Amino acid sequence: MKDPKLKQALTGISGILVTPLDSNDDVAPKLQAPIVDRAIGAGVHILVANGNTGEFYALTTDEAEMMVNATAGHIAGRVPLIAGVGRGVKDACRLAKASAKAGADALMIHQPPDPFAAPRGIVDYVSRVADASGGLPLVIYLRNDAVGVKGIADLCAIEGVVGVEWATPNPLKLVEAMAACDPAIVWVGGLAEVWAPPLYAVGARGFTSGLINIWPERSVAIHAALEGGDYAEARRLIAGMRAFEDIRAQEMNGTNVTGVKAALRLLGHDCGATRPPSAWPLTEAQSKMLAEFVEANGLERLDGVSGMS
């Protein structure tokens, strides 16, 4: 890997930032700045623009370009910025070029959702994005391992691929994939804090997180416990934030971003609604569960100072 600092950062927390919207359903990039500041202040290692928690598939390509530029400005070089790209291959290539120009340190390539995606076609897709990126390091976001071990190995063999975000709950398949690929590839737990311990146990390092938008201190504490091999402490810390992830997993994961934005609103930082087909707002029962989670953990307003773990 050309940049050892990026490799080290990938073994940390990849914080997936929300995309704020205003009352007119337009992106409101300035509202992201305090979220970025708090996450960096807490010790989050990498921040990601245009990830799934950023409602990537609900944004236009113009809006995605706007957000990667805004996020780069908010981060101002303090931690690496990874920019999500995807959808049709031409949109993905356009966004790859725009993200490189904005100053992204690497690209995260969303797995194509096309119902007729072939394993070798996905390899061609990633190769074209790699060419468009101007040489940026690439992280493969793998949400479905049906592409098979050979397909995964072919993806990882593409020049520029430095990591995989493993977002499928199949640790045994992860073991097979790791054995089939270059040992230099960084395998990141792509299912956030709750799945981090079992994925760590088979060799993944680091994890993605949407929790960092509201409680980055807890994410950092979980990461520290796992890095120290203290699985009991990691499980204890995860148990204390599990209710939040349970809310986000409801309605076929359709409340994933809803839970984050509803929590931000409770913490005094309104980042707007989510766009359909995401669910909005939370149901009464979900709202009650979220309010109890916030109160039970004493989460502070976004502009507050929290030293909690």
PDB file of C-alpha atoms in Angstrom:
ATOM      1  CA  MET A   1       0.000   0.000   0.000  1.00  0.00           C
ATOM      2  CA  LYS A   2       1.372   3.368  -0.989  1.00  0.00           C
ATOM      3  CA  ASP A   3       0.142   5.169   2.117  1.00  0.00           C
ATOM      4  CA  PRO A   4       0.831   3.263   5.360  1.00  0.00           C
ATOM      5  CA  LYS A   5      -1.117   5.896   7.292  1.00  0.00           C
ATOM      6  CA  LEU A   6      -4.249   5.019   5.335  1.00  0.00           C
ATOM      7  CA  LYS A   7      -3.671   1.316   5.980  1.00  0.00           C
ATOM      8  CA  GLN A   8      -3.435   1.986   9.698  1.00  0.00           C
ATOM      9  CA  ALA A   9      -6.531   4.192   9.627  1.00  0.00           C
ATOM     10  CA  LEU A  10      -8.531   1.462   7.905  1.00  0.00           C
ATOM     11  CA  THR A  11      -7.948  -0.766  10.935  1.00  0.00           C
ATOM     12  CA  GLY A  12      -9.701   1.873  13.026  1.00  0.00           C
ATOM     13  CA  ILE A  13     -13.255   3.201  12.863  1.00  0.00           C
ATOM     14  CA  SER A  14     -14.697   4.206   9.500  1.00  0.00           C
ATOM     15  CA  GLY A  15     -17.378   6.687  10.526  1.00  0.00           C
ATOM     16  CA  ILE A  16     -20.231   6.893   8.015  1.00  0.00           C
ATOM     17  CA  LEU A  17     -21.554  10.450   8.083  1.00  0.00           C
ATOM     18  CA  VAL A  18     -25.187  11.455   7.640  1.00  0.00           C
ATOM     19  CA  THR A  19     -26.231  13.784   4.857  1.00  0.00           C
ATOM     20  CA  PRO A  20     -28.196  16.646   6.441  1.00  0.00           C
ATOM     21  CA  LEU A  21     -31.323  17.879   4.682  1.00  0.00           C
ATOM     22  CA  ASP A  22     -33.205  21.122   5.226  1.00  0.00           C
ATOM     23  CA  SER A  23     -36.968  21.655   5.493  1.00  0.00           C
ATOM     24  CA  ASN A  24     -37.210  21.842   1.700  1.00  0.00           C
ATOM     25  CA  ASP A  25     -35.569  18.417   1.300  1.00  0.00           C
ATOM     26  CA  ASP A  26     -32.394  19.990  -0.073  1.00  0.00           C
ATOM     27  CA  VAL A  27     -28.952  18.931   1.140  1.00  0.00           C
ATOM     28  CA  ALA A  28     -27.636  21.205   3.886  1.00  0.00           C
ATOM     29  CA  PRO A  29     -23.885  20.512   4.044  1.00  0.00           C
ATOM     30  CA  LYS A  30     -23.086  23.091   6.756  1.00  0.00           C
ATOM     31  CA  LEU A  31     -25.060  21.045   9.293  1.00  0.00           C
ATOM     32  CA  GLN A  32     -22.529  18.232   8.946  1.00  0.00           C
ATOM     33  CA  ALA A  33     -19.616  20.295  10.310  1.00  0.00           C
ATOM     34  CA  PRO A  34     -20.272  19.865  14.073  1.00  0.00           C
ATOM     35  CA  ILE A  35     -20.771  16.120  13.595  1.00  0.00           C
ATOM     36  CA  VAL A  36     -17.382  15.910  11.900  1.00  0.00           C
ATOM     37  CA  ASP A  37     -15.709  18.019  14.603  1.00  0.00           C
ATOM     38  CA  ARG A  38     -17.054  15.885  17.428  1.00  0.00           C
ATOM     39  CA  ALA A  39     -16.151  12.610  15.716  1.00  0.00           C
ATOM     40  CA  ILE A  40     -12.585  13.740  15.090  1.00  0.00           C
ATOM     41  CA  GLY A  41     -12.307  15.109  18.605  1.00  0.00           C
ATOM     42  CA  ALA A  42     -13.376  11.740  20.007  1.00  0.00           C
ATOM     43  CA  GLY A  43     -10.700   9.916  18.026  1.00  0.00           C
ATOM     44  CA  VAL A  44     -12.585   8.444  15.043  1.00  0.00           C
ATOM     45  CA  HIS A  45      -9.939   7.376  12.543  1.00  0.00           C
ATOM     46  CA  ILE A  46     -11.623   7.786   9.125  1.00  0.00           C
ATOM     47  CA  LEU A  47     -14.742   9.599   7.953  1.00  0.00           C
ATOM     48  CA  VAL A  48     -16.831   8.500   5.001  1.00  0.00           C
ATOM     49  CA  ALA A  49     -18.946  10.723   2.766  1.00  0.00           C
ATOM     50  CA  ASN A  50     -21.708   9.226   0.617  1.00  0.00           C
ATOM     51  CA  GLY A  51     -21.968   5.949   2.484  1.00  0.00           C
ATOM     52  CA  ASN A  52     -25.243   4.174   3.165  1.00  0.00           C
ATOM     53  CA  THR A  53     -25.806   6.112   6.395  1.00  0.00           C
ATOM     54  CA  GLY A  54     -25.318   9.159   4.171  1.00  0.00           C
ATOM     55  CA  GLU A  55     -28.347   8.025   2.095  1.00  0.00           C
ATOM     56  CA  PHE A  56     -26.164   7.571  -0.970  1.00  0.00           C
ATOM     57  CA  TYR A  57     -28.887   5.981  -3.059  1.00  0.00           C
ATOM     58  CA  ALA A  58     -31.351   8.754  -2.227  1.00  0.00           C
ATOM     59  CA  LEU A  59     -28.989  11.471  -3.472  1.00  0.00           C
ATOM     60  CA  THR A  60     -28.552  12.718  -6.998  1.00  0.00           C
ATOM     61  CA  THR A  61     -25.029  12.549  -8.384  1.00  0.00           C
ATOM     62  CA  ASP A  62     -24.860  16.361  -8.162  1.00  0.00           C
ATOM     63  CA  GLU A  63     -25.796  16.173  -4.470  1.00  0.00           C
ATOM     64  CA  ALA A  64     -23.210  13.450  -3.844  1.00  0.00           C
ATOM     65  CA  GLU A  65     -20.564  15.675  -5.430  1.00  0.00           C
ATOM     66  CA  MET A  66     -21.690  18.558  -3.243  1.00  0.00           C
ATOM     67  CA  MET A  67     -21.408  16.426  -0.103  1.00  0.00           C
ATOM     68  CA  VAL A  68     -17.933  15.042  -0.816  1.00  0.00           C
ATOM     69  CA  ASN A  69     -16.671  18.555  -1.410  1.00  0.00           C
ATOM     70  CA  ALA A  70     -18.328  19.824   1.766  1.00  0.00           C
ATOM     71  CA  THR A  71     -17.062  16.911   3.864  1.00  0.00           C
ATOM     72  CA  ALA A  72     -13.520  17.442   2.610  1.00  0.00           C
ATOM     73  CA  GLY A  73     -13.791  21.049   3.743  1.00  0.00           C
ATOM     74  CA  HIS A  74     -15.126  20.081   7.161  1.00  0.00           C
ATOM     75  CA  ILE A  75     -12.386  17.500   7.725  1.00  0.00           C
ATOM     76  CA  ALA A  76      -9.649  19.815   6.430  1.00  0.00           C
ATOM     77  CA  GLY A  77      -7.060  17.049   6.374  1.00  0.00           C
ATOM     78  CA  ARG A  78      -7.401  16.100  10.048  1.00  0.00           C
ATOM     79  CA  VAL A  79      -8.281  12.465   9.274  1.00  0.00           C
ATOM     80  CA  PRO A  80      -8.518  10.554   5.988  1.00  0.00           C
ATOM     81  CA  LEU A  81     -11.669  11.026   3.933  1.00  0.00           C
ATOM     82  CA  ILE A  82     -13.133   8.075   2.058  1.00  0.00           C
ATOM     83  CA  ALA A  83     -15.723   8.928  -0.605  1.00  0.00           C
ATOM     84  CA  GLY A  84     -18.468   6.524  -1.582  1.00  0.00           C
ATOM     85  CA  VAL A  85     -19.146   6.042  -5.296  1.00  0.00           C
ATOM     86  CA  GLY A  86     -21.591   3.808  -7.102  1.00  0.00           C
ATOM     87  CA  ARG A  87     -24.833   3.389  -9.085  1.00  0.00           C
ATOM     88  CA  GLY A  88     -24.445   3.176 -12.892  1.00  0.00           C
ATOM     89  CA  VAL A  89     -20.847   2.842 -13.992  1.00  0.00           C
ATOM     90  CA  LYS A  90     -20.786   6.256 -15.677  1.00  0.00           C
ATOM     91  CA  ASP A  91     -22.176   7.934 -12.550  1.00  0.00           C
ATOM     92  CA  ALA A  92     -19.629   6.027 -10.455  1.00  0.00           C
ATOM     93  CA  CYS A  93     -16.761   7.156 -12.689  1.00  0.00           C
ATOM     94  CA  ARG A  94     -17.990  10.745 -12.665  1.00  0.00           C
ATOM     95  CA  LEU A  95     -18.205  10.726  -8.884  1.00  0.00           C
ATOM     96  CA  ALA A  96     -14.781   9.074  -8.612  1.00  0.00           C
ATOM     97  CA  LYS A  97     -13.244  11.933 -10.578  1.00  0.00           C
ATOM     98  CA  ALA A  98     -15.122  14.535  -8.530  1.00  0.00           C
ATOM     99  CA  SER A  99     -14.103  12.868  -5.255  1.00  0.00           C
ATOM    100  CA  ALA A 100     -10.440  12.821  -6.275  1.00  0.00           C
ATOM    101  CA  LYS A 101     -10.656  16.487  -7.187  1.00  0.00           C
ATOM    102  CA  ALA A 102     -12.304  17.249  -3.827  1.00  0.00           C
ATOM    103  CA  GLY A 103      -9.325  15.737  -2.018  1.00  0.00           C
ATOM    104  CA  ALA A 104     -10.623  12.304  -0.966  1.00  0.00           C
ATOM    105  CA  ASP A 105      -7.889   9.974   0.257  1.00  0.00           C
ATOM    106  CA  ALA A 106      -9.613   6.833  -1.040  1.00  0.00           C
ATOM    107  CA  LEU A 107     -12.829   5.643  -2.652  1.00  0.00           C
ATOM    108  CA  MET A 108     -15.356   3.193  -1.242  1.00  0.00           C
ATOM    109  CA  ILE A 109     -17.055   1.434  -4.135  1.00  0.00           C
ATOM    110  CA  HIS A 110     -20.628   0.439  -3.351  1.00  0.00           C
ATOM    111  CA  GLN A 111     -21.554  -3.023  -4.577  1.00  0.00           C
ATOM    112  CA  PRO A 112     -23.667  -2.539  -7.725  1.00  0.00           C
ATOM    113  CA  PRO A 113     -27.359  -3.194  -6.908  1.00  0.00           C
ATOM    114  CA  ASP A 114     -28.158  -4.144 -10.509  1.00  0.00           C
ATOM    115  CA  PRO A 115     -30.271  -7.357 -10.459  1.00  0.00           C
ATOM    116  CA  PHE A 116     -28.233  -8.715 -13.385  1.00  0.00           C
ATOM    117  CA  ALA A 117     -24.752  -8.077 -11.997  1.00  0.00           C
ATOM    118  CA  ALA A 118     -22.300 -10.856 -12.898  1.00  0.00           C
ATOM    119  CA  PRO A 119     -19.138 -11.471 -10.863  1.00  0.00           C
ATOM    120  CA  ARG A 120     -16.912 -10.702 -13.868  1.00  0.00           C
ATOM    121  CA  GLY A 121     -19.086  -7.701 -14.686  1.00  0.00           C
ATOM    122  CA  ILE A 122     -18.508  -6.326 -11.196  1.00  0.00           C
ATOM    123  CA  VAL A 123     -14.759  -6.733 -11.756  1.00  0.00           C
ATOM    124  CA  ASP A 124     -15.087  -4.709 -14.959  1.00  0.00           C
ATOM    125  CA  TYR A 125     -17.142  -2.111 -13.077  1.00  0.00           C
ATOM    126  CA  VAL A 126     -14.523  -1.675 -10.358  1.00  0.00           C
ATOM    127  CA  SER A 127     -11.725  -1.590 -12.927  1.00  0.00           C
ATOM    128  CA  ARG A 128     -13.412   1.273 -14.775  1.00  0.00           C
ATOM    129  CA  VAL A 129     -13.895   3.198 -11.542  1.00  0.00           C
ATOM    130  CA  ALA A 130     -10.238   2.584 -10.683  1.00  0.00           C
ATOM    131  CA  ASP A 131      -9.191   4.040 -14.025  1.00  0.00           C
ATOM    132  CA  ALA A 132     -11.408   7.092 -13.469  1.00  0.00           C
ATOM    133  CA  SER A 133     -10.086   7.685  -9.960  1.00  0.00           C
ATOM    134  CA  GLY A 134      -6.652   8.814 -11.079  1.00  0.00           C
ATOM    135  CA  GLY A 135      -4.927   6.268  -8.865  1.00  0.00           C
ATOM    136  CA  LEU A 136      -6.786   6.690  -5.558  1.00  0.00           C
ATOM    137  CA  PRO A 137      -6.755   3.689  -3.220  1.00  0.00           C
ATOM    138  CA  LEU A 138      -9.967   1.665  -3.428  1.00  0.00           C
ATOM    139  CA  VAL A 139     -12.049  -0.017  -0.733  1.00  0.00           C
ATOM    140  CA  ILE A 140     -14.621  -2.583  -1.878  1.00  0.00           C
ATOM    141  CA  TYR A 141     -17.914  -2.441   0.003  1.00  0.00           C
ATOM    142  CA  LEU A 142     -19.160  -6.033  -0.030  1.00  0.00           C
ATOM    143  CA  ARG A 143     -22.741  -6.349   1.140  1.00  0.00           C
ATOM    144  CA  ASN A 144     -23.464  -9.656  -0.566  1.00  0.00           C
ATOM    145  CA  ASP A 145     -20.871 -12.434  -0.673  1.00  0.00           C
ATOM    146  CA  ALA A 146     -22.802 -14.399  -3.332  1.00  0.00           C
ATOM    147  CA  VAL A 147     -20.191 -13.163  -5.788  1.00  0.00           C
ATOM    148  CA  GLY A 148     -18.124 -16.061  -4.412  1.00  0.00           C
ATOM    149  CA  VAL A 149     -14.570 -16.403  -3.176  1.00  0.00           C
ATOM    150  CA  LYS A 150     -13.095 -16.364  -6.682  1.00  0.00           C
ATOM    151  CA  GLY A 151     -15.064 -13.211  -7.494  1.00  0.00           C
ATOM    152  CA  ILE A 152     -13.856 -11.555  -4.307  1.00  0.00           C
ATOM    153  CA  ALA A 153     -10.259 -12.569  -5.056  1.00  0.00           C
ATOM    154  CA  ASP A 154     -10.582 -11.122  -8.575  1.00  0.00           C
ATOM    155  CA  LEU A 155     -11.862  -7.847  -7.121  1.00  0.00           C
ATOM    156  CA  CYS A 156      -9.037  -7.674  -4.610  1.00  0.00           C
ATOM    157  CA  ALA A 157      -6.503  -8.292  -7.383  1.00  0.00           C
ATOM    158  CA  ILE A 158      -7.497  -5.060  -9.168  1.00  0.00           C
ATOM    159  CA  GLU A 159      -4.694  -2.532  -8.949  1.00  0.00           C
ATOM    160  CA  GLY A 160      -5.442   0.034  -6.270  1.00  0.00           C
ATOM    161  CA  VAL A 161      -7.703  -2.120  -4.084  1.00  0.00           C
ATOM    162  CA  VAL A 162      -6.403  -1.859  -0.529  1.00  0.00           C
ATOM    163  CA  GLY A 163      -9.337  -2.940   1.596  1.00  0.00           C
ATOM    164  CA  VAL A 164     -12.722  -4.626   1.808  1.00  0.00           C
ATOM    165  CA  GLU A 165     -15.611  -3.563   4.019  1.00  0.00           C
ATOM    166  CA  TRP A 166     -17.140  -6.941   4.839  1.00  0.00           C
ATOM    167  CA  ALA A 167     -20.835  -6.167   5.351  1.00  0.00           C
ATOM    168  CA  THR A 168     -22.219  -9.689   5.304  1.00  0.00           C
ATOM    169  CA  PRO A 169     -22.841 -11.730   8.485  1.00  0.00           C
ATOM    170  CA  ASN A 170     -20.777 -14.686   7.329  1.00  0.00           C
ATOM    171  CA  PRO A 171     -17.481 -14.948   9.237  1.00  0.00           C
ATOM    172  CA  LEU A 172     -16.608 -18.331   7.725  1.00  0.00           C
ATOM    173  CA  LYS A 173     -16.855 -16.945   4.191  1.00  0.00           C
ATOM    174  CA  LEU A 174     -14.678 -14.053   5.328  1.00  0.00           C
ATOM    175  CA  VAL A 175     -12.008 -16.537   6.420  1.00  0.00           C
ATOM    176  CA  GLU A 176     -12.092 -18.168   2.973  1.00  0.00           C
ATOM    177  CA  ALA A 177     -11.888 -14.801   1.226  1.00  0.00           C
ATOM    178  CA  MET A 178      -8.967 -13.638   3.345  1.00  0.00           C
ATOM    179  CA  ALA A 179      -7.056 -16.834   2.557  1.00  0.00           C
ATOM    180  CA  ALA A 180      -7.633 -16.365  -1.188  1.00  0.00           C
ATOM    181  CA  CYS A 181      -6.474 -12.753  -1.376  1.00  0.00           C
ATOM    182  CA  ASP A 182      -3.303 -10.726  -0.965  1.00  0.00           C
ATOM    183  CA  PRO A 183      -2.354 -10.635   2.739  1.00  0.00           C
ATOM    184  CA  ALA A 184      -1.868  -6.864   2.430  1.00  0.00           C
ATOM    185  CA  ILE A 185      -5.625  -6.317   1.975  1.00  0.00           C
ATOM    186  CA  VAL A 186      -7.278  -4.782   5.048  1.00  0.00           C
ATOM    187  CA  TRP A 187     -10.560  -6.502   5.939  1.00  0.00           C
ATOM    188  CA  VAL A 188     -12.842  -4.071   7.759  1.00  0.00           C
ATOM    189  CA  GLY A 189     -15.936  -5.168   9.684  1.00  0.00           C
ATOM    190  CA  GLY A 190     -18.688  -3.531   7.657  1.00  0.00           C
ATOM    191  CA  LEU A 191     -21.601  -4.301   9.979  1.00  0.00           C
ATOM    192  CA  ALA A 192     -20.803  -1.731  12.671  1.00  0.00           C
ATOM    193  CA  GLU A 193     -20.155  -2.285  16.365  1.00  0.00           C
ATOM    194  CA  VAL A 194     -22.532  -5.179  17.052  1.00  0.00           C
ATOM    195  CA  TRP A 195     -20.799  -7.491  14.576  1.00  0.00           C
ATOM    196  CA  ALA A 196     -17.282  -6.258  15.269  1.00  0.00           C
ATOM    197  CA  PRO A 197     -16.300  -8.933  17.872  1.00  0.00           C
ATOM    198  CA  PRO A 198     -17.059 -12.024  15.746  1.00  0.00           C
ATOM    199  CA  LEU A 199     -15.469 -10.457  12.667  1.00  0.00           C
ATOM    200  CA  TYR A 200     -12.428  -9.434  14.714  1.00  0.00           C
ATOM    201  CA  ALA A 201     -12.170 -12.999  15.989  1.00  0.00           C
ATOM    202  CA  VAL A 202     -11.570 -14.316  12.462  1.00  0.00           C
ATOM    203  CA  GLY A 203      -9.154 -11.592  11.407  1.00  0.00           C
ATOM    204  CA  ALA A 204     -11.036  -8.431  10.422  1.00  0.00           C
ATOM    205  CA  ARG A 205      -9.741  -5.165  11.842  1.00  0.00           C
ATOM    206  CA  GLY A 206     -11.630  -1.971  12.430  1.00  0.00           C
ATOM    207  CA  PHE A 207     -15.330  -1.454  11.771  1.00  0.00           C
ATOM    208  CA  THR A 208     -17.799   0.904  10.182  1.00  0.00           C
ATOM    209  CA  SER A 209     -20.032   3.009  12.406  1.00  0.00           C
ATOM    210  CA  GLY A 210     -23.136   5.142  12.160  1.00  0.00           C
ATOM    211  CA  LEU A 211     -23.092   5.579  15.935  1.00  0.00           C
ATOM    212  CA  ILE A 212     -20.255   8.085  15.527  1.00  0.00           C
ATOM    213  CA  ASN A 213     -22.817  10.660  14.392  1.00  0.00           C
ATOM    214  CA  ILE A 214     -24.283  10.776  17.914  1.00  0.00           C
ATOM    215  CA  TRP A 215     -21.905   8.957  20.298  1.00  0.00           C
ATOM    216  CA  PRO A 216     -18.399   8.673  18.832  1.00  0.00           C
ATOM    217  CA  GLU A 217     -16.865   8.242  22.275  1.00  0.00           C
ATOM    218  CA  ARG A 218     -18.582   4.867  22.680  1.00  0.00           C
ATOM    219  CA  SER A 219     -17.414   3.690  19.240  1.00  0.00           C
ATOM    220  CA  VAL A 220     -13.831   4.641  20.107  1.00  0.00           C
ATOM    221  CA  ALA A 221     -14.046   2.804  23.419  1.00  0.00           C
ATOM    222  CA  ILE A 222     -15.338  -0.347  21.706  1.00  0.00           C
ATOM    223  CA  HIS A 223     -12.510  -0.182  19.184  1.00  0.00           C
ATOM    224  CA  ALA A 224      -9.935   0.223  21.952  1.00  0.00           C
ATOM    225  CA  ALA A 225     -11.298  -2.815  23.784  1.00  0.00           C
ATOM    226  CA  LEU A 226     -11.166  -4.972  20.672  1.00  0.00           C
ATOM    227  CA  GLU A 227      -7.671  -3.826  19.789  1.00  0.00           C
ATOM    228  CA  GLY A 228      -6.607  -4.710  23.314  1.00  0.00           C
ATOM    229  CA  GLY A 229      -8.148  -8.173  23.013  1.00  0.00           C
ATOM    230  CA  ASP A 230     -10.646  -7.441  25.790  1.00  0.00           C
ATOM    231  CA  TYR A 231     -13.731  -9.040  24.258  1.00  0.00           C
ATOM    232  CA  ALA A 232     -15.624  -8.994  27.549  1.00  0.00           C
ATOM    233  CA  GLU A 233     -15.271  -5.223  27.783  1.00  0.00           C
ATOM    234  CA  ALA A 234     -16.189  -4.830  24.120  1.00  0.00           C
ATOM    235  CA  ARG A 235     -19.358  -6.873  24.682  1.00  0.00           C
ATOM    236  CA  ARG A 236     -20.231  -4.773  27.721  1.00  0.00           C
ATOM    237  CA  LEU A 237     -19.825  -1.547  25.781  1.00  0.00           C
ATOM    238  CA  ILE A 238     -21.796  -2.913  22.842  1.00  0.00           C
ATOM    239  CA  ALA A 239     -24.620  -4.005  25.139  1.00  0.00           C
ATOM    240  CA  GLY A 240     -24.959  -0.395  26.254  1.00  0.00           C
ATOM    241  CA  MET A 241     -25.547   0.826  22.695  1.00  0.00           C
ATOM    242  CA  ARG A 242     -27.365  -2.229  21.330  1.00  0.00           C
ATOM    243  CA  ALA A 243     -30.815  -0.636  21.646  1.00  0.00           C
ATOM    244  CA  PHE A 244     -29.776   2.017  19.141  1.00  0.00           C
ATOM    245  CA  GLU A 245     -28.754  -0.601  16.586  1.00  0.00           C
ATOM    246  CA  ASP A 246     -31.926  -2.579  17.264  1.00  0.00           C
ATOM    247  CA  ILE A 247     -34.001   0.471  16.328  1.00  0.00           C
ATOM    248  CA  ARG A 248     -31.981   0.958  13.149  1.00  0.00           C
ATOM    249  CA  ALA A 249     -32.469  -2.687  12.133  1.00  0.00           C
ATOM    250  CA  GLN A 250     -36.260  -2.556  12.189  1.00  0.00           C
ATOM    251  CA  GLU A 251     -38.489  -2.471   9.113  1.00  0.00           C
ATOM    252  CA  MET A 252     -36.007  -4.401   6.948  1.00  0.00           C
ATOM    253  CA  ASN A 253     -33.267  -1.961   8.032  1.00  0.00           C
ATOM    254  CA  GLY A 254     -35.473   0.822   6.705  1.00  0.00           C
ATOM    255  CA  THR A 255     -35.018   2.788   9.935  1.00  0.00           C
ATOM    256  CA  ASN A 256     -31.223   2.639   9.740  1.00  0.00           C
ATOM    257  CA  VAL A 257     -30.690   6.304   8.904  1.00  0.00           C
ATOM    258  CA  THR A 258     -33.999   7.292  10.487  1.00  0.00           C
ATOM    259  CA  GLY A 259     -32.695   6.252  13.890  1.00  0.00           C
ATOM    260  CA  VAL A 260     -29.537   8.318  13.469  1.00  0.00           C
ATOM    261  CA  LYS A 261     -31.337  11.466  12.340  1.00  0.00           C
ATOM    262  CA  ALA A 262     -34.019  11.093  15.006  1.00  0.00           C
ATOM    263  CA  ALA A 263     -31.286  10.792  17.642  1.00  0.00           C
ATOM    264  CA  LEU A 264     -29.525  13.878  16.309  1.00  0.00           C
ATOM    265  CA  ARG A 265     -32.807  15.757  16.615  1.00  0.00           C
ATOM    266  CA  LEU A 266     -33.119  14.625  20.235  1.00  0.00           C
ATOM    267  CA  LEU A 267     -29.594  15.899  20.828  1.00  0.00           C
ATOM    268  CA  GLY A 268     -30.535  19.341  19.542  1.00  0.00           C
ATOM    269  CA  HIS A 269     -29.000  19.049  16.085  1.00  0.00           C
ATOM    270  CA  ASP A 270     -31.767  18.673  13.516  1.00  0.00           C
ATOM    271  CA  CYS A 271     -30.385  17.250  10.266  1.00  0.00           C
ATOM    272  CA  GLY A 272     -33.786  16.904   8.678  1.00  0.00           C
ATOM    273  CA  ALA A 273     -35.794  13.909   7.599  1.00  0.00           C
ATOM    274  CA  THR A 274     -34.732  10.897   5.575  1.00  0.00           C
ATOM    275  CA  ARG A 275     -35.856  10.467   2.000  1.00  0.00           C
ATOM    276  CA  PRO A 276     -38.091   7.634   0.851  1.00  0.00           C
ATOM    277  CA  PRO A 277     -37.831   4.680   0.594  1.00  0.00           C
ATOM    278  CA  SER A 278     -36.278   5.059   4.053  1.00  0.00           C
ATOM    279  CA  ALA A 279     -38.929   5.162   6.802  1.00  0.00           C
ATOM    280  CA  TRP A 280     -39.708   8.565   8.302  1.00  0.00           C
ATOM    281  CA  PRO A 281     -40.463   9.385  11.042  1.00  0.00           C
ATOM    282  CA  LEU A 282     -39.950   6.722  13.688  1.00  0.00           C
ATOM    283  CA  THR A 283     -43.116   5.120  15.013  1.00  0.00           C
ATOM    284  CA  GLU A 284     -44.318   6.040  18.479  1.00  0.00           C
ATOM    285  CA  ALA A 285     -42.880   2.818  19.902  1.00  0.00           C
ATOM    286  CA  GLN A 286     -39.541   3.359  18.165  1.00  0.00           C
ATOM    287  CA  SER A 287     -39.394   6.970  19.333  1.00  0.00           C
ATOM    288  CA  LYS A 288     -40.010   5.901  22.917  1.00  0.00           C
ATOM    289  CA  MET A 289     -37.258   3.299  22.673  1.00  0.00           C
ATOM    290  CA  LEU A 290     -34.843   5.870  21.260  1.00  0.00           C
ATOM    291  CA  ALA A 291     -35.664   8.484  23.918  1.00  0.00           C
ATOM    292  CA  GLU A 292     -35.054   5.891  26.630  1.00  0.00           C
ATOM    293  CA  PHE A 293     -31.703   4.998  25.046  1.00  0.00           C
ATOM    294  CA  VAL A 294     -30.601   8.643  24.946  1.00  0.00           C
ATOM    295  CA  GLU A 295     -31.691   9.256  28.534  1.00  0.00           C
ATOM    296  CA  ALA A 296     -30.262   6.013  29.914  1.00  0.00           C
ATOM    297  CA  ASN A 297     -26.827   6.793  28.489  1.00  0.00           C
ATOM    298  CA  GLY A 298     -26.853  10.481  29.327  1.00  0.00           C
ATOM    299  CA  LEU A 299     -26.019  11.485  25.775  1.00  0.00           C
ATOM    300  CA  GLU A 300     -25.159  15.146  25.586  1.00  0.00           C
ATOM    301  CA  ARG A 301     -26.230  17.694  23.033  1.00  0.00           C
ATOM    302  CA  LEU A 302     -24.015  17.758  19.991  1.00  0.00           C
ATOM    303  CA  ASP A 303     -22.324  20.973  21.046  1.00  0.00           C
ATOM    304  CA  GLY A 304     -21.648  19.594  24.512  1.00  0.00           C
ATOM    305  CA  VAL A 305     -18.405  18.062  25.701  1.00  0.00           C
ATOM    306  CA  SER A 306     -18.604  14.387  26.563  1.00  0.00           C
ATOM    307  CA  GLY A 307     -15.881  12.261  28.027  1.00  0.00           C
ATOM    308  CA  MET A 308     -18.111   9.232  28.303  1.00  0.00           C
ATOM    309  CA  SER A 309     -17.108   5.785  27.186  1.00  0.00           C
TER     310      SER A 309
END
